[in-house]
Amino acid sequence: MLQSFRLTRNGGEGSGQWTKISCRRLLQEPMRLTILVEARGGLTNGLSAASDWLAQFLRDADLRDFLKSIKKKIIGINSETVTNVTSTDFPGHWPGEDNSWSLDSFRNTFKINIHNNDPLDSSFSLVGIDAAVANAFRRIMIAEIPSVAIEAVFVHNNTSVIQDEVLCQRLGLVPFQGGKEGIQEFLKWHPRKKDDGMNTVVEEEEEENTKFDYNTIILSLKITCTRNKEAERGERDPLKAYHNAHVYARDIQFKPFGRQEQYFSGEDAIRPTNPDILVAKLRPGQCIDIDMHAFKGVGSDHAKFSPVATASYRLLPTITIMKPILGKDAEKFARCFPQGVIGLEKVTKKEAQRKGSGYEGHEGENKAVVVDPMKDTVSRECLRHEEFEGKVKLGRIRDHFIFSVESVGQWESDALFLESVKVLKMKCAALKQNLQTMNR
Amino acid sequence: MAPKTKPAEAVVSEDDVSMNDELVGDSPSNDDPHNPARMAFGEQRIRILPGSSDTAASFEFKGEDHTLGNALRYIIMKNPKVEFCGYSIPHPSEDLMNIRIQTYEGTAVEALEKGLDDLSDLCDVVEEKFIEARDEYGTPMET
């Protein structure tokens, strides 16, 4: 039997955030109350907007706690300050709350949404995770996932104006791509000697006999600038007057040896991801003759080994309209945000009739509603205008991370995230083993 | 406190080899002896700092930074038996990270071990959910 009280409300106190809230209570189960919320711009957004209004009707402590927990997730953003920044979901922090680690509840609450997944650029949301862990994934993607870059450069000849050491530095930073299986499975690490501390250096004496097809990629750059006989007399453009006036990344040749032919041929050949990178400029008679050895490495050692162009996250913004913003103000309000964040809707007859809603007598006028807070940049522009004072609240959701991962080319961008999770897991496994053998 | 009676000789690498074997298949390049992630299994990187007791200890981690430090701090703080947990990097030019754990009940070492386990479990869930979400995203949608 389904009975008892039902409270339904559309719109609510001037907010355009939630569209409908209804509560149901089953007679047999007086402790259970079902709240249905239809919201725009995500449930957390809608619930947070509705929570104040909703809380006054609720006697049920659990429900009030639930609503409070949603409010707790929101970081307040004011014109000059931020509030409620640190996470407090730890045992013993709030009276009557458990908050201890539970894998099951994590599994139930944690969500991932993929927004975009291209090989070189992906974007996804992790919802229900702490910043400490989300940040670990981000840091691992930048600094601890291996990729191949030029590490040793042998300059046989360089008569260009660019100095040897500068040229070598530039070559190291050129990103390369190639067969993923070859790079990730076949290619192994080049041995490194341990220094006194944690700093590692390549073992000098062994250098000659540690380079094999499975740990070294050999590249070479041999280029000479000459005059273009066919050029018109008095040609001032060096690219027309000379051959090879500009040295580009595409001029770097891959020299496969041993089993490398199997893994790096045709489509899978090692090549610069961006062939148009300018490496040096030459004039007739100048030449560059260089051999290069590329190894596997990690970003913590040198940024050239980082497999990502950027790996970053931001928190999902929330916009709460506290009091109606109508007419010309609504249009101005929408202009305070990037396109698509705020929409305009007409005030309905029903809304205009309801007393205390702030819509009385405004039927048919435009009102500002939140359409897509994810597109917001949280510029806080709307907080600079007097007419919106007290009418809008900005915030961010503490546990909603919108990641953006751009790969440089050696990894698929989604594989990078999965690899970062794997790396963190391996760290835990290694340290757990350490803990067992620890002297105590 | 069974682990306390463990002889110091247990630190030798004999143990490590067998532990490494268990991990085969888990690591992306498990047959690569020079992979730093792999080498991490072979060396002893944790030590308890002097002045520690059973319920209040500081651990020094070699070769770790904020990446693991903060994540581990968070997950250890989630343990209701833990009174305090914090991490620091004492000096930026030393590759060391310290974690301090004080417990109400149980030992600090147990809390650290549980933290590592929980973090590893968390990673499993994240991985599983990501693959799920990606497969869902990958399925062709009607346009």
XYZ file of C-alpha atoms in Angstrom:
583
model
C 0.000 0.000 0.000
C 1.411 3.275 -1.056
C 0.042 6.197 0.831
C 0.632 9.090 3.082
C 2.281 12.322 2.340
C 3.493 13.407 -0.977
C 5.135 16.706 -1.536
C 5.730 17.914 -4.973
C 7.113 21.115 -6.108
C 8.246 22.465 -9.401
C 10.992 24.985 -9.762
C 11.277 26.065 -6.198
C 12.424 29.264 -4.662
C 13.494 31.050 -7.772
C 16.052 28.457 -8.601
C 16.250 27.036 -12.031
C 18.285 24.137 -10.802
C 15.864 21.427 -9.974
C 12.725 20.842 -11.881
C 10.805 18.475 -9.681
C 11.060 17.015 -6.240
C 8.602 14.549 -4.886
C 8.664 12.510 -1.713
C 6.915 9.293 -0.959
C 6.615 7.382 2.235
C 5.375 3.835 2.444
C 2.988 3.190 5.317
C 4.489 -0.181 6.150
C 7.939 1.232 6.281
C 7.646 4.498 8.141
C 11.394 4.870 8.260
C 11.714 4.910 4.502
C 11.122 7.943 2.437
C 11.700 8.125 -1.259
C 12.681 11.411 -2.739
C 12.565 11.829 -6.452
C 14.569 14.680 -7.776
C 14.684 15.708 -11.372
C 17.440 18.179 -11.805
C 19.232 20.130 -14.430
C 23.009 20.173 -14.556
C 23.574 17.013 -12.568
C 21.962 15.585 -9.482
C 24.436 16.992 -6.999
C 23.831 20.412 -8.435
C 20.085 20.039 -8.154
C 20.122 18.520 -4.711
C 22.405 21.133 -3.302
C 20.115 23.818 -4.613
C 17.081 22.073 -3.233
C 18.543 20.971 0.053
C 17.856 24.098 2.101
C 14.275 24.218 0.994
C 13.845 20.499 1.407
C 15.439 20.310 4.831
C 12.718 22.373 6.479
C 10.125 19.688 5.732
C 12.180 16.812 6.998
C 12.043 15.372 10.477
C 14.062 12.379 9.440
C 17.610 12.792 10.735
C 19.131 10.417 8.177
C 17.682 12.399 5.363
C 18.864 15.656 6.769
C 22.304 14.095 7.086
C 22.142 12.987 3.506
C 21.317 16.490 2.403
C 24.022 17.850 4.648
C 26.536 15.475 3.111
C 25.722 16.906 -0.301
C 26.256 20.418 0.990
C 29.545 19.301 2.517
C 30.800 18.322 -0.903
C 30.537 21.837 -2.205
C 33.447 24.223 -2.087
C 32.128 27.766 -1.888
C 33.576 30.321 -4.246
C 33.093 33.972 -3.355
C 34.363 36.999 -5.197
C 37.642 37.065 -3.271
C 37.644 33.993 -1.030
C 37.007 30.281 -1.029
C 35.264 28.326 1.728
C 34.919 24.724 2.833
C 38.012 23.660 0.977
C 39.421 20.640 2.818
C 37.789 17.245 2.757
C 36.553 16.139 6.172
C 35.292 12.658 5.393
C 37.389 10.954 8.042
C 36.291 8.821 10.987
C 35.910 10.867 14.137
C 35.521 14.138 12.334
C 31.743 14.464 12.394
C 29.663 13.220 15.325
C 27.483 10.296 14.379
C 29.207 9.705 11.070
C 31.310 6.690 10.280
C 33.358 7.701 7.240
C 35.761 4.795 7.663
C 37.114 3.168 4.536
C 34.759 0.675 2.977
C 35.454 -0.858 -0.373
C 31.794 -1.692 -0.949
C 30.544 1.797 -0.346
C 33.345 3.133 -2.526
C 32.322 0.730 -5.260
C 28.711 1.882 -4.921
C 29.382 5.600 -4.950
C 32.366 5.903 -7.279
C 31.514 6.710 -10.894
C 33.434 7.360 -14.065
C 31.942 9.160 -17.064
C 33.886 9.432 -20.278
C 33.252 12.682 -22.116
C 35.650 12.277 -24.969
C 38.100 9.558 -25.925
C 40.426 10.244 -28.830
C 43.852 8.628 -29.161
C 45.650 11.854 -28.323
C 43.077 13.600 -26.175
C 40.612 12.249 -23.674
C 38.413 13.728 -21.015
C 36.549 11.924 -18.268
C 35.065 12.514 -14.821
C 35.939 10.643 -11.668
C 33.114 11.168 -9.191
C 33.354 10.155 -5.548
C 37.109 10.014 -5.047
C 39.368 12.126 -2.856
C 41.762 14.712 -4.242
C 44.699 12.835 -2.712
C 44.064 9.832 -4.938
C 42.961 11.734 -8.037
C 46.128 13.798 -7.750
C 48.223 10.648 -7.440
C 46.864 9.447 -10.791
C 47.579 12.810 -12.372
C 51.121 12.914 -11.021
C 51.800 9.352 -12.131
C 50.635 10.112 -15.673
C 53.037 13.046 -15.853
C 56.072 11.630 -14.118
C 56.020 7.863 -13.753
C 54.771 6.293 -16.954
C 57.698 5.365 -19.182
C 58.216 6.593 -22.705
C 61.093 6.643 -25.176
C 63.156 9.775 -25.854
C 66.624 10.602 -27.123
C 69.065 10.306 -24.256
C 72.525 10.020 -25.817
C 73.670 12.174 -28.729
C 76.952 11.663 -30.564
C 77.887 14.768 -32.471
C 80.241 13.817 -35.290
C 79.999 17.171 -36.951
C 78.013 20.303 -36.346
C 78.997 23.423 -38.215
C 75.651 25.152 -37.769
C 75.328 28.253 -35.629
C 73.425 26.337 -32.965
C 75.781 25.039 -30.282
C 76.211 21.285 -29.790
C 74.732 21.223 -26.292
C 71.735 23.332 -27.300
C 71.119 21.154 -30.338
C 71.329 18.001 -28.187
C 68.843 19.438 -25.707
C 66.449 20.252 -28.544
C 66.751 16.765 -30.017
C 66.015 15.212 -26.621
C 62.738 17.085 -26.430
C 61.464 15.909 -29.831
C 58.629 13.435 -29.175
C 58.689 10.143 -31.053
C 56.041 7.544 -31.724
C 56.049 4.041 -33.109
C 54.486 0.606 -32.806
C 52.813 0.440 -29.405
C 53.559 -3.228 -28.928
C 57.197 -2.655 -29.753
C 57.585 0.297 -27.428
C 55.612 -1.079 -24.517
C 56.354 -4.806 -24.650
C 59.482 -5.404 -26.701
C 61.522 -2.415 -25.598
C 63.128 -2.845 -22.199
C 64.884 -0.438 -19.912
C 68.455 0.476 -20.496
C 70.522 -0.437 -17.428
C 71.377 2.363 -15.054
C 73.901 2.342 -12.291
C 72.798 3.352 -8.866
C 74.459 6.418 -7.482
C 75.116 6.834 -3.752
C 71.607 8.143 -3.065
C 68.584 7.693 -5.251
C 70.073 9.553 -8.207
C 70.902 7.210 -11.032
C 73.570 7.619 -13.676
C 74.387 5.521 -16.703
C 77.249 3.187 -16.028
C 80.134 4.603 -18.012
C 82.426 1.589 -18.457
C 79.629 -0.717 -19.449
C 78.086 1.706 -21.900
C 79.396 -0.076 -24.972
C 78.027 -3.487 -24.189
C 74.677 -2.548 -22.680
C 73.043 -1.354 -25.875
C 70.961 -3.983 -27.582
C 68.059 -4.043 -30.002
C 65.672 -4.497 -27.058
C 66.745 -1.393 -25.158
C 68.138 1.154 -27.592
C 66.619 2.940 -30.571
C 69.248 4.325 -32.925
C 68.435 7.463 -34.868
C 70.596 9.642 -37.024
C 70.501 13.093 -38.482
C 72.834 13.793 -41.387
C 72.069 16.895 -43.321
C 74.003 19.455 -45.327
C 72.815 22.780 -46.625
C 73.572 23.594 -50.268
C 72.732 26.327 -52.703
C 69.730 25.819 -54.922
C 71.030 26.191 -58.460
C 67.515 26.604 -59.798
C 66.687 29.511 -57.556
C 66.194 32.904 -59.118
C 68.999 35.381 -58.857
C 68.650 37.563 -55.833
C 66.224 35.183 -54.093
C 65.989 36.315 -50.459
C 63.943 33.459 -49.045
C 66.460 30.961 -47.627
C 64.003 28.096 -48.104
C 63.997 28.789 -51.854
C 67.594 29.882 -52.248
C 69.085 26.853 -50.433
C 68.392 23.191 -49.936
C 67.938 22.109 -46.311
C 68.013 25.634 -44.909
C 65.696 24.379 -42.171
C 66.268 21.117 -40.355
C 63.003 19.562 -39.212
C 62.213 16.641 -36.932
C 61.193 14.653 -40.036
C 64.831 14.690 -41.183
C 65.725 12.369 -38.287
C 66.226 8.851 -39.648
C 65.389 5.702 -37.723
C 68.054 2.977 -38.029
C 66.485 -0.312 -36.986
C 68.794 -3.167 -36.054
C 68.350 -6.706 -34.756
C 64.737 -7.642 -34.066
C 63.573 -4.051 -34.339
C 62.524 -4.654 -37.957
C 59.807 -6.984 -36.646
C 58.286 -4.426 -34.351
C 59.071 -1.111 -35.974
C 58.460 -1.326 -39.701
C 55.989 0.353 -42.021
C 53.234 2.022 -40.013
C 54.986 1.134 -36.777
C 58.335 2.712 -37.597
C 59.820 5.010 -34.997
C 59.166 8.543 -36.233
C 58.668 12.018 -34.813
C 55.065 12.576 -33.701
C 55.228 16.120 -35.048
C 57.367 16.066 -38.190
C 57.359 19.849 -38.541
C 59.331 20.681 -35.417
C 62.173 23.015 -36.405
C 65.418 21.638 -35.004
C 68.028 23.958 -36.519
C 68.674 26.399 -39.369
C 71.559 26.042 -41.765
C 73.305 28.071 -44.429
C 75.185 26.712 -47.484
C 78.240 24.744 -46.448
C 77.012 24.053 -42.949
C 76.155 20.539 -41.939
C 74.938 18.448 -39.033
C 76.002 14.830 -38.610
C 74.662 13.262 -35.461
C 73.846 9.792 -34.138
C 71.305 9.463 -31.362
C 70.370 6.723 -28.930
C 66.875 6.774 -27.470
C 66.014 4.901 -24.279
C 63.044 4.355 -22.070
C 62.716 6.732 -19.166
C 60.235 8.423 -16.863
C 59.126 12.028 -16.551
C 60.478 12.327 -13.019
C 63.958 11.958 -14.502
C 63.451 14.419 -17.374
C 60.342 16.056 -18.822
C 61.219 14.687 -22.275
C 60.209 11.244 -21.012
C 56.752 12.386 -19.945
C 54.150 10.572 -22.076
C 51.585 13.346 -21.711
C 51.420 16.835 -23.130
C 49.112 17.719 -20.266
C 47.324 15.674 -17.666
C 45.167 17.868 -15.494
C 41.896 17.932 -13.661
C 39.417 20.554 -12.514
C 36.489 20.303 -10.155
C 32.955 20.389 -11.513
C 31.562 23.926 -11.033
C 28.122 24.503 -9.540
C 25.980 27.558 -10.013
C 23.037 28.057 -7.711
C 20.521 30.747 -8.496
C 19.081 31.717 -5.124
C 16.546 34.329 -6.245
C 14.967 34.790 -9.668
C 17.027 36.666 -12.215
C 14.587 38.055 -14.756
C 14.296 40.042 -17.964
C 17.291 42.118 -19.052
C 19.200 40.980 -15.969
C 18.843 37.380 -17.062
C 20.410 38.185 -20.412
C 23.261 40.018 -18.723
C 23.638 37.114 -16.306
C 23.959 34.650 -19.188
C 26.673 36.855 -20.695
C 28.711 36.563 -17.485
C 29.299 32.879 -18.301
C 30.696 30.992 -21.277
C 28.106 30.103 -23.890
C 25.791 27.255 -22.991
C 26.167 27.509 -19.217
C 23.117 29.676 -18.556
C 19.917 29.419 -20.552
C 16.838 31.620 -20.717
C 13.351 30.295 -20.133
C 9.961 31.992 -19.968
C 8.320 32.292 -16.549
C 5.243 30.058 -16.655
C 1.753 31.036 -15.558
C 1.942 28.590 -12.679
C 5.163 30.057 -11.349
C 3.843 33.584 -11.647
C 0.791 32.653 -9.617
C 2.688 31.155 -6.704
C 3.100 33.585 -3.864
C 6.573 34.159 -2.457
C 8.249 32.635 -5.484
C 9.605 35.951 -6.722
C 7.964 35.382 -10.084
C 4.676 37.151 -9.289
C 3.608 39.386 -12.118
C 6.462 38.307 -14.351
C 4.667 35.788 -16.497
C 6.214 35.438 -19.916
C 9.452 37.191 -18.983
C 12.829 35.548 -19.394
C 14.392 33.900 -16.375
C 17.945 32.645 -16.087
C 18.358 28.905 -15.614
C 21.486 26.807 -15.212
C 21.870 24.539 -18.232
C 25.368 23.098 -18.160
C 27.663 24.032 -15.284
C 30.387 21.758 -16.665
C 31.118 24.344 -19.353
C 31.693 27.068 -16.768
C 35.202 28.339 -16.183
C 34.304 29.837 -12.768
C 35.458 33.269 -13.859
C 33.376 34.819 -11.028
C 32.304 37.578 -13.434
C 28.706 37.375 -12.176
C 29.899 38.236 -8.646
C 31.193 41.604 -9.821
C 27.768 42.994 -10.649
C 25.525 44.569 -8.035
C 22.291 43.367 -9.568
C 23.177 39.728 -8.929
C 24.260 40.225 -5.337
C 22.691 37.618 -3.092
C 21.033 35.980 -6.078
C 23.733 33.547 -7.083
C 26.137 31.201 -5.375
C 29.136 29.714 -7.097
C 30.921 26.579 -6.030
C 32.735 23.471 -7.070
C 32.053 19.880 -6.164
C 34.935 18.558 -4.128
C 34.831 14.975 -5.308
C 34.010 15.467 -8.981
C 37.230 15.563 -10.977
C 37.067 16.361 -14.669
C 40.307 14.965 -16.048
C 41.838 15.984 -19.302
C 44.655 13.821 -20.627
C 46.575 14.656 -23.781
C 48.991 12.017 -24.953
C 52.167 12.870 -26.844
C 51.701 9.818 -29.059
C 53.418 6.812 -27.550
C 50.339 5.804 -25.571
C 46.623 6.005 -26.206
C 45.317 8.675 -23.863
C 42.859 6.302 -22.136
C 45.593 3.686 -21.744
C 47.637 6.310 -19.913
C 45.054 6.597 -17.180
C 44.753 2.830 -16.833
C 48.527 2.601 -16.683
C 48.630 5.203 -13.910
C 46.210 3.097 -11.873
C 48.410 0.087 -12.495
C 51.534 1.976 -11.441
C 49.935 3.057 -8.165
C 48.900 -0.528 -7.528
C 52.424 -1.757 -8.220
C 53.804 0.822 -5.805
C 51.521 -0.526 -3.099
C 52.521 -4.097 -3.870
C 56.240 -3.291 -3.806
C 55.986 -1.392 -0.545
C 53.875 -4.068 1.049
C 56.601 -6.537 0.317
C 59.122 -4.069 1.710
C 57.093 -3.807 4.868
C 57.354 -7.542 5.411
C 61.131 -7.529 5.107
C 61.519 -4.342 7.126
C 63.758 -4.367 10.151
C 61.624 -3.660 13.179
C 53.144 -9.284 17.768
C 54.461 -12.104 15.621
C 56.276 -9.923 13.076
C 58.513 -8.476 15.801
C 60.240 -11.790 16.339
C 61.232 -11.955 12.710
C 65.011 -12.214 12.436
C 66.871 -9.394 10.770
C 68.289 -11.854 8.240
C 64.905 -11.961 6.575
C 65.932 -8.778 4.798
C 68.061 -10.712 2.297
C 66.880 -10.900 -1.252
C 66.083 -14.632 -1.160
C 62.553 -13.721 -0.169
C 62.224 -11.175 -2.913
C 62.758 -13.630 -5.698
C 59.844 -15.758 -4.646
C 57.671 -12.702 -4.107
C 58.598 -11.444 -7.557
C 57.497 -14.697 -9.101
C 54.027 -14.218 -7.716
C 53.788 -10.898 -9.480
C 54.505 -12.231 -12.926
C 51.642 -11.231 -15.192
C 50.699 -8.281 -13.069
C 53.591 -6.116 -14.097
C 53.660 -4.779 -17.666
C 57.305 -5.685 -18.119
C 57.933 -8.361 -15.589
C 60.862 -9.828 -17.484
C 62.688 -6.513 -17.480
C 65.347 -6.456 -14.770
C 66.120 -2.763 -15.276
C 62.578 -1.448 -15.009
C 62.603 0.861 -11.953
C 59.062 -0.206 -11.053
C 60.313 -3.765 -11.028
C 63.515 -2.938 -9.170
C 61.374 -1.348 -6.449
C 60.467 -4.864 -5.354
C 64.069 -5.837 -4.870
C 65.318 -3.143 -2.543
C 64.413 -2.252 1.006
C 62.872 1.217 0.851
C 61.001 1.555 4.143
C 62.555 2.044 7.523
C 61.128 2.938 10.895
C 62.595 6.128 12.282
C 64.126 6.073 15.763
C 61.877 6.984 18.665
C 58.949 4.997 17.392
C 56.753 2.773 19.508
C 54.245 0.129 18.476
C 51.322 2.514 18.314
C 53.137 5.628 17.189
C 55.722 5.328 14.478
C 57.298 7.325 11.698
C 58.237 5.530 8.508
C 60.812 6.741 6.056
C 60.157 5.856 2.403
C 62.992 6.063 -0.101
C 62.130 7.161 -3.599
C 58.545 8.143 -2.877
C 56.972 11.589 -3.010
C 53.613 13.351 -2.755
C 52.140 10.898 -5.257
C 52.096 8.026 -2.814
C 52.492 10.099 0.342
C 49.237 11.987 0.113
C 47.210 9.076 -1.260
C 48.473 6.811 1.493
C 47.887 9.479 4.139
C 44.285 9.801 3.003
C 43.559 6.102 3.035
C 45.272 5.581 6.409
C 43.261 8.452 7.899
C 40.144 6.594 6.752
C 41.018 3.823 9.214
C 39.037 4.355 12.446
C 41.821 2.764 14.510
C 44.177 5.548 13.465
C 44.428 8.580 15.696
C 46.756 10.571 13.497
C 48.378 10.223 10.125
C 50.445 12.761 8.273
C 53.200 12.816 5.699
C 56.057 15.122 4.931
C 58.951 15.505 2.576
C 61.659 16.709 4.958
C 63.928 18.164 2.312
C 63.272 18.721 -1.388
C 66.712 17.553 -2.480
C 66.509 14.248 -0.622
C 64.371 11.620 -2.283
C 62.688 10.684 0.985
C 59.151 10.824 2.286
C 58.076 10.344 5.890
C 54.740 9.072 7.118
C 53.742 9.410 10.748
C 51.067 7.089 12.094
C 49.589 7.053 15.608
C 46.919 4.532 16.454
C 44.215 4.082 19.104
C 44.388 0.316 18.807
C 46.524 -2.013 16.733
C 50.059 -1.153 15.698
C 51.224 1.541 13.342
C 52.730 -1.099 11.074
C 49.366 -2.826 10.801
C 47.721 0.487 9.948
C 50.310 1.096 7.227
C 49.805 -2.380 5.847
C 46.032 -1.933 5.807
C 46.532 1.409 4.084
C 48.559 -0.193 1.299
C 45.966 -2.939 0.921
C 43.067 -0.493 0.829
C 44.801 1.720 -1.707
C 45.463 -1.279 -3.883
C 41.780 -2.325 -3.598
C 40.751 1.199 -4.515
C 42.930 0.999 -7.630
C 41.205 -2.241 -8.632
C 37.790 -0.583 -8.428
C 38.974 2.469 -10.367
C 40.459 0.275 -13.085
C 37.345 -1.869 -13.318
C 35.027 1.134 -13.499
C 37.179 2.911 -16.047
C 37.205 -0.072 -18.378
C 33.452 -0.403 -17.912
C 32.878 3.278 -18.696
C 35.186 3.161 -21.686
C 33.484 0.115 -23.156
C 30.142 1.800 -22.666
C 31.414 4.952 -24.323
C 32.965 2.970 -27.142
C 29.709 1.288 -28.137
C 28.284 3.099 -31.150
C 25.514 5.456 -30.173
C 22.648 6.454 -32.443
C 23.289 9.930 -33.747
